[in-house]
Short mmCIF file of C-alpha atoms in Angstrom, two decimals:
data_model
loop_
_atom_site.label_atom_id
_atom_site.label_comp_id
_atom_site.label_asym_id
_atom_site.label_seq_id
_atom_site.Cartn_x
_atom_site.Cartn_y
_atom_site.Cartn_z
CA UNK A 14 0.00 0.00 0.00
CA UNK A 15 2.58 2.72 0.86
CA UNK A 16 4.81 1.13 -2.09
CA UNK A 17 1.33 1.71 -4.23
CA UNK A 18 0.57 5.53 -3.06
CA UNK A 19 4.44 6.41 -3.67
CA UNK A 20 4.77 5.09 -7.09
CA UNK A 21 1.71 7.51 -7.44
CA UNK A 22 3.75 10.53 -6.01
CA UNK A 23 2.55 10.62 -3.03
CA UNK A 24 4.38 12.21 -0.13
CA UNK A 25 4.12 8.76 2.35
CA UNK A 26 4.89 8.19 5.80
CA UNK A 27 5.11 4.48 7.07
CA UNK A 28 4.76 3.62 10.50
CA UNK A 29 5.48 0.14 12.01
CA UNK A 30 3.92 -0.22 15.51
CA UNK A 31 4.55 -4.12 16.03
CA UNK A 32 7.16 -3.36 18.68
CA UNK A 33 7.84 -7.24 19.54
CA UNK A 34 7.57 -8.56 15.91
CA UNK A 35 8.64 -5.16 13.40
CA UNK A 36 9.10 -6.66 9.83
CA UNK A 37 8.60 -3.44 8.15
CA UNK A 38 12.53 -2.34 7.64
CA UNK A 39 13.05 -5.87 6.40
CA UNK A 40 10.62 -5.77 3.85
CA UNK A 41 11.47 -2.45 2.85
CA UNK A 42 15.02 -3.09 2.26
CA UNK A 43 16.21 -0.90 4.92
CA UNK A 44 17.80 -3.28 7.61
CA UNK A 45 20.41 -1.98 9.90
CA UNK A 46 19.37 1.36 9.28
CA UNK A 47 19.00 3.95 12.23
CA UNK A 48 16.71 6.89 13.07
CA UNK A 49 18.26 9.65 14.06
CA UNK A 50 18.08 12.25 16.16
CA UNK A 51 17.85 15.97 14.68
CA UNK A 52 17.09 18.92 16.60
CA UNK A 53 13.40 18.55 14.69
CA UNK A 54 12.61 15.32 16.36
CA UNK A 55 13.45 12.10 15.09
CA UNK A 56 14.01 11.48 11.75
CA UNK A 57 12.35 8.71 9.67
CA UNK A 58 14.42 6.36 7.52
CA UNK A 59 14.09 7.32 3.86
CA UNK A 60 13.31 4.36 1.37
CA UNK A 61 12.86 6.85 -1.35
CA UNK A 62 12.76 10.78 -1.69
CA UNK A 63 8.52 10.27 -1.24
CA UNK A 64 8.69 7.38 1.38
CA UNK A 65 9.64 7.60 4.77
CA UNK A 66 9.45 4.47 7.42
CA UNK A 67 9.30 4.49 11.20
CA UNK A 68 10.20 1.23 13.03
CA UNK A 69 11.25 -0.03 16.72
CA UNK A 70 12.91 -2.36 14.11
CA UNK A 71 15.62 1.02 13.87
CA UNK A 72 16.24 1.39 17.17
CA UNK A 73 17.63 -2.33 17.60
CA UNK A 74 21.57 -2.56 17.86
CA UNK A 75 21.03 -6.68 16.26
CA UNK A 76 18.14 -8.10 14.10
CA UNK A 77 17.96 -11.40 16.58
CA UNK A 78 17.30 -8.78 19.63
CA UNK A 79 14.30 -9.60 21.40
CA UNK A 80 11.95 -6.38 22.39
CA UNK A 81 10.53 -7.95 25.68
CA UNK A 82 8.19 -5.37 26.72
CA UNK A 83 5.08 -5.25 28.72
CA UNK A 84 1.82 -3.17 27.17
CA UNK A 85 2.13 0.09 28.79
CA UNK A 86 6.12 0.04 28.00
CA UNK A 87 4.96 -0.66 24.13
CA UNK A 88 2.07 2.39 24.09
CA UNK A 89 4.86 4.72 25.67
CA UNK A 90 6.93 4.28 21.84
CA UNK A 91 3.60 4.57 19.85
CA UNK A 92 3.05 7.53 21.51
CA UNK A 93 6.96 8.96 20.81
CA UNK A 94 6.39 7.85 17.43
CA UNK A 95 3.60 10.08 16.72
CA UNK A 96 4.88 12.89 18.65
CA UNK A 97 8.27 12.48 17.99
CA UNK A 98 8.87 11.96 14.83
CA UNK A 99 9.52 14.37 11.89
CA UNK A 100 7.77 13.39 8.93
CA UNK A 101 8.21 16.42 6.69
CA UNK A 102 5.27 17.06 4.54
CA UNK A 103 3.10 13.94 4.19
CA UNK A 104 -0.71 13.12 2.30
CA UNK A 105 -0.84 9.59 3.79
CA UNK A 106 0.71 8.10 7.04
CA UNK A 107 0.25 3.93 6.47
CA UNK A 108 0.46 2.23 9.95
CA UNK A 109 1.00 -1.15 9.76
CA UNK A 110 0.00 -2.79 13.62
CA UNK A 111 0.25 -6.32 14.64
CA UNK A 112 -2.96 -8.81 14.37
CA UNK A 113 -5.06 -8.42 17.70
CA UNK A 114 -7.25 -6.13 19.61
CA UNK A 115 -4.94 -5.43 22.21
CA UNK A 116 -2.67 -2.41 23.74
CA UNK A 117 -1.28 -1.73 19.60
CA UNK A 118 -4.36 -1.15 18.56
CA UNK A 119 -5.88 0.49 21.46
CA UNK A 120 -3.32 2.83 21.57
CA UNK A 121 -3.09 4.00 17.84
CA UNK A 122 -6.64 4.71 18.12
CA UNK A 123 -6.84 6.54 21.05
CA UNK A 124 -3.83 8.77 20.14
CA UNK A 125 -5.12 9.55 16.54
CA UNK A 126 -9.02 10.14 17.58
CA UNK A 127 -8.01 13.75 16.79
CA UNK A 128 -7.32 13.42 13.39
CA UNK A 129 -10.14 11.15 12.82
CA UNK A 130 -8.16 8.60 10.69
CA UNK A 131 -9.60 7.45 7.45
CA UNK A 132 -10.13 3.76 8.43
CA UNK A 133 -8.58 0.08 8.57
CA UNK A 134 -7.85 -2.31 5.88
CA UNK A 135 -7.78 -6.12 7.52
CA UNK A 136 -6.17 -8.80 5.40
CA UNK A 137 -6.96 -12.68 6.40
CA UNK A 138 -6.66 -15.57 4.82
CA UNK A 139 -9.85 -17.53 3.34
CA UNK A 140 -9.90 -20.26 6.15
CA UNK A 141 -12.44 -19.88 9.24
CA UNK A 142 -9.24 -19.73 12.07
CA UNK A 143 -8.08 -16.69 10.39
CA UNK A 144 -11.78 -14.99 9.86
CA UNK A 145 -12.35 -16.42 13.31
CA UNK A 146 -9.87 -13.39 14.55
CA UNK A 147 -10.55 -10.83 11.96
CA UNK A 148 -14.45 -11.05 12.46
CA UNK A 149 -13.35 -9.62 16.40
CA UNK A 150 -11.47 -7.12 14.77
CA UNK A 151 -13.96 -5.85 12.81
CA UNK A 152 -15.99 -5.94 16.08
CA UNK A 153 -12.89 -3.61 17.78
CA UNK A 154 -13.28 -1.21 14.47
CA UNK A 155 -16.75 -0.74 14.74
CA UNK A 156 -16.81 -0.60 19.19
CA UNK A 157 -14.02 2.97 18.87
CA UNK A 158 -15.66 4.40 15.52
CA UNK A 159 -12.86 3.29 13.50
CA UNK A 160 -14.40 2.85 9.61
CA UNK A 161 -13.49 -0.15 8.20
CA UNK A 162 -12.35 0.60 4.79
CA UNK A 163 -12.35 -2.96 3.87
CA UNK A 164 -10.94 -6.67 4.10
CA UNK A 165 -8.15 -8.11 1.83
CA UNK A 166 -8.40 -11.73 1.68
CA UNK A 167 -4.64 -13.11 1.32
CA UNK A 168 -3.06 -16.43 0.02
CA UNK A 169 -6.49 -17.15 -1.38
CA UNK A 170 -5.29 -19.97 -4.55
CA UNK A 171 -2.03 -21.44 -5.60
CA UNK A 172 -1.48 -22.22 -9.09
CA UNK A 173 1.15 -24.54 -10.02
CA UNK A 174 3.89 -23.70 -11.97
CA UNK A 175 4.56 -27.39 -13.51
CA UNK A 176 0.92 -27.78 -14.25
CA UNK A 177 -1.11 -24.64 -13.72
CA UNK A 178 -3.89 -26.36 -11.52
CA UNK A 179 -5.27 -24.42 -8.77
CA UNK A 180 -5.47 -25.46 -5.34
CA UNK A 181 -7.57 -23.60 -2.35
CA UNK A 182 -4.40 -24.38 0.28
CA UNK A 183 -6.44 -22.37 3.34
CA UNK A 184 -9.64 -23.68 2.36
CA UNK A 185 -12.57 -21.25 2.59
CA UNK A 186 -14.61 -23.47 4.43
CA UNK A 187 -17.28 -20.79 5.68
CA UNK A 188 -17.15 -18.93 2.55
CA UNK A 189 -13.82 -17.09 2.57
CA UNK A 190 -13.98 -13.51 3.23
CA UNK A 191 -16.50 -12.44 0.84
CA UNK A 192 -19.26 -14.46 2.98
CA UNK A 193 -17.59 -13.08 6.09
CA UNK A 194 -17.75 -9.32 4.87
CA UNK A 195 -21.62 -9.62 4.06
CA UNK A 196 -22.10 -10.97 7.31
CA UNK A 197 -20.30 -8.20 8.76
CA UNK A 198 -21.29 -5.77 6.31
CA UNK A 199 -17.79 -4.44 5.49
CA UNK A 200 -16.39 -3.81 1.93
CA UNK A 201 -14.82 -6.79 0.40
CA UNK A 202 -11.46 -5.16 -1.46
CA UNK A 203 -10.40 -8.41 -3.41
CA UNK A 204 -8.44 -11.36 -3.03
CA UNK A 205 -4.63 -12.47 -3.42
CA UNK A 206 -3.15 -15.63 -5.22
CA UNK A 207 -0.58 -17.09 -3.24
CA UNK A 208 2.66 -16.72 -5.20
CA UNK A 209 6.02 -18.05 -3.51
CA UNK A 210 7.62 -14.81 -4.89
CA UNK A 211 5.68 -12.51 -2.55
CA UNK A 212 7.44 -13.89 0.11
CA UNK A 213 10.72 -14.21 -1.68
CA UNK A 214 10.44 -10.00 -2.52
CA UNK A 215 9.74 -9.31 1.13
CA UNK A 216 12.83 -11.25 2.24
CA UNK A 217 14.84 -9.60 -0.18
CA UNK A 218 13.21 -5.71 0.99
CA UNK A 219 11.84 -5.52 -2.87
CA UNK A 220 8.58 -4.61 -3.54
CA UNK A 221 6.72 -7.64 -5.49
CA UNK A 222 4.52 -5.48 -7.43
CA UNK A 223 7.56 -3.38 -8.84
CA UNK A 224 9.67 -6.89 -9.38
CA UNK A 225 6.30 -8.61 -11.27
CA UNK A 226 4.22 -6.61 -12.42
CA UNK A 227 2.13 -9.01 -15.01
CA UNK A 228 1.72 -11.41 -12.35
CA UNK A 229 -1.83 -12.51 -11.71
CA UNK A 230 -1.28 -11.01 -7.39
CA UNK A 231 -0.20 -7.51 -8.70
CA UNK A 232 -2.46 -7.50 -10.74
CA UNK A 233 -4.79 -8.08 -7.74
CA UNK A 234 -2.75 -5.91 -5.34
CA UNK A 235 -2.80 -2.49 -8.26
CA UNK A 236 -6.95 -3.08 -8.18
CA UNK A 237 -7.13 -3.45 -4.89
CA UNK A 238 -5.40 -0.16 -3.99
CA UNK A 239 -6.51 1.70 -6.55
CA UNK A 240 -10.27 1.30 -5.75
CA UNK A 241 -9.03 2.01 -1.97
CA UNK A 242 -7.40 5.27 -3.06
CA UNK A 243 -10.49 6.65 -5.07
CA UNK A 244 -12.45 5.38 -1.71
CA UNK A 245 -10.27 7.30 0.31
CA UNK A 246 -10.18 10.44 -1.91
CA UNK A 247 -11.94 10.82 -4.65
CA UNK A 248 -11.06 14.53 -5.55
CA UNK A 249 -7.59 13.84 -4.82
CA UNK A 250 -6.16 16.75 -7.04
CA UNK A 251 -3.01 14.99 -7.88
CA UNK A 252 -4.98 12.47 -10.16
CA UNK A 253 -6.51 14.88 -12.11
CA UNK B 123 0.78 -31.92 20.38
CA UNK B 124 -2.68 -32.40 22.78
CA UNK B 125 -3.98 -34.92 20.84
CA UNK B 126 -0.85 -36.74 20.56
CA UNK B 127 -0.09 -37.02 23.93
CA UNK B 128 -3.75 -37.57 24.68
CA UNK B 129 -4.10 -40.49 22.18
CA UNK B 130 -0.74 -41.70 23.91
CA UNK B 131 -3.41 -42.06 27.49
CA UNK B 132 -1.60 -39.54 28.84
CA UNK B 133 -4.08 -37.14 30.92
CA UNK B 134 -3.61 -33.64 29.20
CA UNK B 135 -4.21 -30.16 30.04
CA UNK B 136 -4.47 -27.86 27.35
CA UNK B 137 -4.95 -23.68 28.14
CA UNK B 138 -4.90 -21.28 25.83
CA UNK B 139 -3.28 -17.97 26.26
CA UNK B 140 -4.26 -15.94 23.32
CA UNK B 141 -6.72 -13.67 25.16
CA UNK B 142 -7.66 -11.24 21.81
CA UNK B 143 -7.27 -14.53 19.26
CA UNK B 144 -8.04 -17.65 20.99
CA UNK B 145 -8.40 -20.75 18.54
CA UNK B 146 -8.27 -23.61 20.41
CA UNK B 147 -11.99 -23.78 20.70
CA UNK B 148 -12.60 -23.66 17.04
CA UNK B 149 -9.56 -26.30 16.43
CA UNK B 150 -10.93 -28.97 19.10
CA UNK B 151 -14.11 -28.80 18.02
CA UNK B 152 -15.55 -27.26 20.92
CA UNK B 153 -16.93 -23.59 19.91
CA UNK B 154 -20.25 -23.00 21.87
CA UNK B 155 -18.70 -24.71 24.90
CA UNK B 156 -19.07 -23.07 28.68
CA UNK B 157 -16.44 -23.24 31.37
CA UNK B 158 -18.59 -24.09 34.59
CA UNK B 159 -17.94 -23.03 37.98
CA UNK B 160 -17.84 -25.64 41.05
CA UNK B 161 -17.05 -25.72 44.29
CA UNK B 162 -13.55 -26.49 43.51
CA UNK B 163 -12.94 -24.12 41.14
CA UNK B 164 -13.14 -23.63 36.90
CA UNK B 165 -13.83 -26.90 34.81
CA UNK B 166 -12.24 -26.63 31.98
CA UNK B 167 -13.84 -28.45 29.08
CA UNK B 168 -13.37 -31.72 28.55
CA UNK B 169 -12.51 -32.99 24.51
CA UNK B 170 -12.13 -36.21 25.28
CA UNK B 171 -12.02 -38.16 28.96
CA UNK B 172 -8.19 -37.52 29.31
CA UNK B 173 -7.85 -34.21 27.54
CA UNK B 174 -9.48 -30.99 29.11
CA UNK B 175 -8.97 -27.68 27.54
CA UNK B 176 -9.53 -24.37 29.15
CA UNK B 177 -9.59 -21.18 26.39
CA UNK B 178 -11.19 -17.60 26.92
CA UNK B 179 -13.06 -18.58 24.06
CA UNK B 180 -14.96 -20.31 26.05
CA UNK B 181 -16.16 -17.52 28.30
CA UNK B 182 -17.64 -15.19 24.99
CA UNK B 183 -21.01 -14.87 24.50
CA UNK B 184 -20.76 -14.95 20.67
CA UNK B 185 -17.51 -15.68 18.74
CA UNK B 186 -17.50 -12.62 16.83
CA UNK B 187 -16.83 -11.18 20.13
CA UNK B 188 -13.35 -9.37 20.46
CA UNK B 189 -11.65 -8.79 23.77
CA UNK B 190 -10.36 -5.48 23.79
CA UNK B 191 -7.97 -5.75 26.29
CA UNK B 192 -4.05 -4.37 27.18
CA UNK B 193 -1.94 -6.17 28.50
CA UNK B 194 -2.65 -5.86 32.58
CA UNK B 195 -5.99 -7.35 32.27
CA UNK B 196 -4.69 -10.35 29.75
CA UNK B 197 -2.32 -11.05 32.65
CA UNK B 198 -4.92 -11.14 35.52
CA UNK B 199 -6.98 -13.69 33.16
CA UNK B 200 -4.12 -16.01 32.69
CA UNK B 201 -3.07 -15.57 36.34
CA UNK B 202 -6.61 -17.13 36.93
CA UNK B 203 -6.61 -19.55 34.21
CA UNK B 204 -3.28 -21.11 36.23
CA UNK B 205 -4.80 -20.59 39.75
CA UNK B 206 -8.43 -20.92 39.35
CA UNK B 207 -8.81 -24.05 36.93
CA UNK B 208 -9.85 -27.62 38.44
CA UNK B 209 -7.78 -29.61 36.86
CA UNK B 210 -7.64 -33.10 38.01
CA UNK B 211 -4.82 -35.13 37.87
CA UNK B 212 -2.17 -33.86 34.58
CA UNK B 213 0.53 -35.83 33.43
CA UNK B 214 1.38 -32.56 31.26
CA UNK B 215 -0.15 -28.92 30.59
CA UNK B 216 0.43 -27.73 26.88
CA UNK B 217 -0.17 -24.04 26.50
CA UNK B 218 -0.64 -22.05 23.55
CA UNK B 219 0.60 -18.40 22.77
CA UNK B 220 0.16 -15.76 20.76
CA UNK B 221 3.34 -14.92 18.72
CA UNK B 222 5.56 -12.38 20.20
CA UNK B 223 7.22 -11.85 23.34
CA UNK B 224 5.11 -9.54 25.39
CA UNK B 225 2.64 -9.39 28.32
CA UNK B 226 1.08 -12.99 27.52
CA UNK B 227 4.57 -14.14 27.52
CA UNK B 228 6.25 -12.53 30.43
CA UNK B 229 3.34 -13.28 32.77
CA UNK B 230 3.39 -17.54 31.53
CA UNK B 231 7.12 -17.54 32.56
CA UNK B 232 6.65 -15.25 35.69
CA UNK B 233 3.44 -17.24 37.26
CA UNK B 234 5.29 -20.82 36.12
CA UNK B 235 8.87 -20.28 37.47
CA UNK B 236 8.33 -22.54 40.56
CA UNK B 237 7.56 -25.28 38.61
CA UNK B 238 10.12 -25.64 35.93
CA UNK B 239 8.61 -25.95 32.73
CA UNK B 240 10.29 -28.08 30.01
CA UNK B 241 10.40 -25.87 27.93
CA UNK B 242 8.93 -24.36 24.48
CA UNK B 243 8.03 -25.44 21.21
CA UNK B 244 8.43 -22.73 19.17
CA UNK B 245 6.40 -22.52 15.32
CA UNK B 246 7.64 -21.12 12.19
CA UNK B 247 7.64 -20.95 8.32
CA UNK B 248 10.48 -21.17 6.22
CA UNK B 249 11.09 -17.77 4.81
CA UNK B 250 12.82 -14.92 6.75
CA UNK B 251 10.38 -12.55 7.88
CA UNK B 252 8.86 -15.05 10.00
CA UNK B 253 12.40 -16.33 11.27
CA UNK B 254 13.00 -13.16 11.88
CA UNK B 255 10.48 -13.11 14.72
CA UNK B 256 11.22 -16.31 15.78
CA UNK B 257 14.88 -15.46 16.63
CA UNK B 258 13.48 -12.93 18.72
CA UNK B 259 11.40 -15.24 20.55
CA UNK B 260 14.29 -17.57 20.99
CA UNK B 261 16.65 -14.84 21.99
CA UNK B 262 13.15 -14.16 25.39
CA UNK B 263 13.17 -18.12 25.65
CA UNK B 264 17.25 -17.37 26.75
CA UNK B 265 16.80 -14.63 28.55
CA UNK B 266 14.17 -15.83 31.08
CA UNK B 267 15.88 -19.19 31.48
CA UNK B 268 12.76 -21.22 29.68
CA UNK B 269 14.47 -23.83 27.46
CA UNK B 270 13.97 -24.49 24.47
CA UNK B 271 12.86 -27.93 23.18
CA UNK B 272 12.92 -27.37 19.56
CA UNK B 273 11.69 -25.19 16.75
CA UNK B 274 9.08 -27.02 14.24
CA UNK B 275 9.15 -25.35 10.35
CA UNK B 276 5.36 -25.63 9.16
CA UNK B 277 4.48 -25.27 5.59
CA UNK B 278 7.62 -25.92 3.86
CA UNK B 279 6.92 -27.83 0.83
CA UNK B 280 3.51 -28.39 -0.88
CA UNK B 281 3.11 -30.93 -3.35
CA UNK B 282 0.51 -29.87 -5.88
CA UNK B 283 -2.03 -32.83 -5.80
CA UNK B 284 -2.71 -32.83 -9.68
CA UNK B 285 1.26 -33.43 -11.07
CA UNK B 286 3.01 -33.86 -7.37
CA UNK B 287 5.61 -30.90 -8.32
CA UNK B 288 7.26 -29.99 -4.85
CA UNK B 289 6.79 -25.97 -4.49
CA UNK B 290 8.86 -23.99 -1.78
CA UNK B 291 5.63 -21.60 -1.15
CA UNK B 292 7.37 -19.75 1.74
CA UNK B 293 11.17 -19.80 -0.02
CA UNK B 294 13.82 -20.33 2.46
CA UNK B 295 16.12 -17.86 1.12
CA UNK B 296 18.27 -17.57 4.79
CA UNK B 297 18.50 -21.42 4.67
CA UNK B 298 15.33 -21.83 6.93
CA UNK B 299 14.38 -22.88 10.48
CA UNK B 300 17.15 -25.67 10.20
CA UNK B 301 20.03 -23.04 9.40
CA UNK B 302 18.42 -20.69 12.01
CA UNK B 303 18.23 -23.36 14.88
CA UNK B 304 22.01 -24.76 13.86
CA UNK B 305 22.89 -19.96 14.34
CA UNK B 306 20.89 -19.88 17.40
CA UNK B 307 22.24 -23.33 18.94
CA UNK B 308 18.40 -24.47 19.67
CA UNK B 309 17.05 -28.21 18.23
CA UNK B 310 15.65 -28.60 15.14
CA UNK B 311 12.53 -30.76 15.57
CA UNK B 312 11.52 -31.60 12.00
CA UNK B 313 9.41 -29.74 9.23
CA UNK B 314 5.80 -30.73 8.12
CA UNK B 315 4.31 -29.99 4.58
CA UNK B 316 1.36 -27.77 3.71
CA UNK B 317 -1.58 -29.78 3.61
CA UNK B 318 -5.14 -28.22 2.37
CA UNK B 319 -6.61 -30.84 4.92
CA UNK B 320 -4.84 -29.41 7.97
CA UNK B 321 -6.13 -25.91 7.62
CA UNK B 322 -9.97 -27.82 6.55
CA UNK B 323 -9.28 -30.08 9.81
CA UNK B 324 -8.55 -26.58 12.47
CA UNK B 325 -12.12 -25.60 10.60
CA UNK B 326 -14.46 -28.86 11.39
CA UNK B 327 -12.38 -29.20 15.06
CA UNK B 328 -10.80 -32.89 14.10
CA UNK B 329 -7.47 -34.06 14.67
CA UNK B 330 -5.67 -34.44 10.92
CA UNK B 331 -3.42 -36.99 12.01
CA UNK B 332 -6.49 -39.04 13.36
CA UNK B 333 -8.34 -38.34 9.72
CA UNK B 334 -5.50 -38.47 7.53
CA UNK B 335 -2.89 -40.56 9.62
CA UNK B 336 -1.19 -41.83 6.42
CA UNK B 337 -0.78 -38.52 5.05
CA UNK B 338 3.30 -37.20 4.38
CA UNK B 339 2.62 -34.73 7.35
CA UNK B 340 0.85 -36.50 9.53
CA UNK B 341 3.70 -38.66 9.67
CA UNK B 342 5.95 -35.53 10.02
CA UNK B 343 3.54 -34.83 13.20
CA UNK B 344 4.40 -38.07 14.77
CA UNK B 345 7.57 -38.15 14.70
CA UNK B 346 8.50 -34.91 15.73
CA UNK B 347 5.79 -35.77 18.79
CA UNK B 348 7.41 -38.81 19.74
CA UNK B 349 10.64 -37.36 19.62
CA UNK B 350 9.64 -34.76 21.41
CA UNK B 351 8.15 -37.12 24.11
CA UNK B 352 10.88 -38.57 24.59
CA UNK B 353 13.09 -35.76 24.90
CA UNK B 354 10.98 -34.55 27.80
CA UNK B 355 10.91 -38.43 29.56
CA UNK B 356 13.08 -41.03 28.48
CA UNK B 357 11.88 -42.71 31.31
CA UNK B 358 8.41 -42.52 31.37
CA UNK B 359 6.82 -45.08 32.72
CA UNK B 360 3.78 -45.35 30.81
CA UNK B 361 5.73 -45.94 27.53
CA UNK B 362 7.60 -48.74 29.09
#
């Protein structure tokens, strides 16, 4: 999504608040980089000119450290992130939170009621364990007025490279997440076709979508975000 | 690991610690299910006559329910799910966590220090950004003195069931869990293949290796169990 809005030319900010698990600077490429202190605040770590990423994951001193911190210790950084931190000029910040309804989530809320945030995407996968946890936080999203902007269902076929056959590997077994977003009456954005080199691109910090861009998934991923942008902001003067 | 042991006449405990995600309900089978009160204290919920299972799942009124917790109330629950449960006699007490290494974590290790734990079983996939995390939760496992039995890599290899072609759908592109365990000096357990049926069994609440015991991860599951068992008590005298 931020990879999506900054290919666009969009000024984006990209804030990780999974404190124990932070993935972000991996995916993005930008391991072993450090925020730094300016007499502004902190300063983000720049993936490109238009994309700037926050992360506890830039505050470690080794990847293998282990962030073993109690809720009210992990709400303290959320809160110096978005005080903090100097973002220059930005038309979206992307926060990317672990799965849950707990203290992350809480938190972000409660700190950003201000600025009345434009909603939260959910991904799952199609099976019923997965919906199982997404369905309470849709519940969370609608209990502290957050909008749900919609549900991304992930990993939803595999097609085999030898012989092209799909297979349903997290079997939708309720109805996958189009069954579960009429039930919960929240926009359905699409679905995503498992492809072993999604996984591959985040371990390498590449963006997939950039790397393949006539695969079938970004395919999916470019419709996906692009109906989410014109959602978001449909006079957005930039696209005109 | 329940079921195994369980199926092995063992009498088993199984709690589950995921206060804002908890599966276990769903996965045995027992959704809709009521811990009762007595005089002695919480009865957990009894799968079978030698397995009983006690979840916060099975205190919601509906299962679209979310808790919205942080962190100090998660720990009073699991405080009570240790102190409060009637568990007859155990021969051993599997319980399940969230990922990460926060309050759920801390408090497991804090309340169970008197009595020793074996240790933890620790779950990932093959490619990086989950290894990533799961150094981190091997690097807490050190730090609070809880050993570590082994990690288990899940979903390594699917075999496509039209032309059996072998696909790495998570790539190991560090080398996966078995390079990781040989870097972080922890055992290696074994890896199991991504099955379809597994996720379809977690949905109905049956135990895949009981449904599909001939099946290439099933006996991946067994082995790694019995290992495991045996690891824990070589002399067990049931076994003997």
């Amino acid at each position: 999504m931020a990879f999506y809005l900054q290919k666009q030319g969009h000024e984006v900010g990209l804030m990780d608040i999974d404190i124990c698990g932070p993935s972000i600077p991996k995916i993005m490429g930008m391991e072993g980089e450090q925020l730094h202190q300016t007499s502004l605040g902190w300063e983000p770590v720049y993936v490109e000119d238009n994309l700037a990423v926050v992360s506890i994951g830039f505050l470690l001193n080794e990847p293998n450290q282990a962030i073993i911190w109690r809720g009210p210790k992990k709400n303290t950084m959320i809160k110096q992130f978005l005080k903090d931190v100097y973002w220059n000029k930005l038309d979206y910040l992307v926060i990317d939170t672990p799965p849950g309804t707990s203290d992350e989530h809480l938190s972000i809320v409660q700190y950003l009621k201000q600025t009345q945030p434009e909603g939260a995407i959910i991904v799952t996968t199609p099976q019923e364990i997965s919906l199982l946890d997404v369905r309470k936080e849709i519940t969370f999203c609608k209990k502290v007025g957050l909008p749900v902007l919609g549900v991304i269902e992930n990993m939803s076929i595999f097609i085999c490279p030898k012989c092209k056959t799909e297979t349903k590997i997290f079997p939708p077994t309720t109805g996958g997440a189009i069954k579960m977003c009429q039930e919960m009456e929240v926009p359905y954005l699409g679905s995503i076709p498992l492809d072993p080199l999604i996984a591959r691109s985040c371990d390498q910090g590449k963006c997939y979508v950039t790397e393949f861009p006539n695969s079938l998934a970004s395919q999916a991923y470019n419709k996906i975000f692009k109906d989410l942008i014109n959602k978001i902001q449909p006079q957005d003067p930039k696209s005109q």
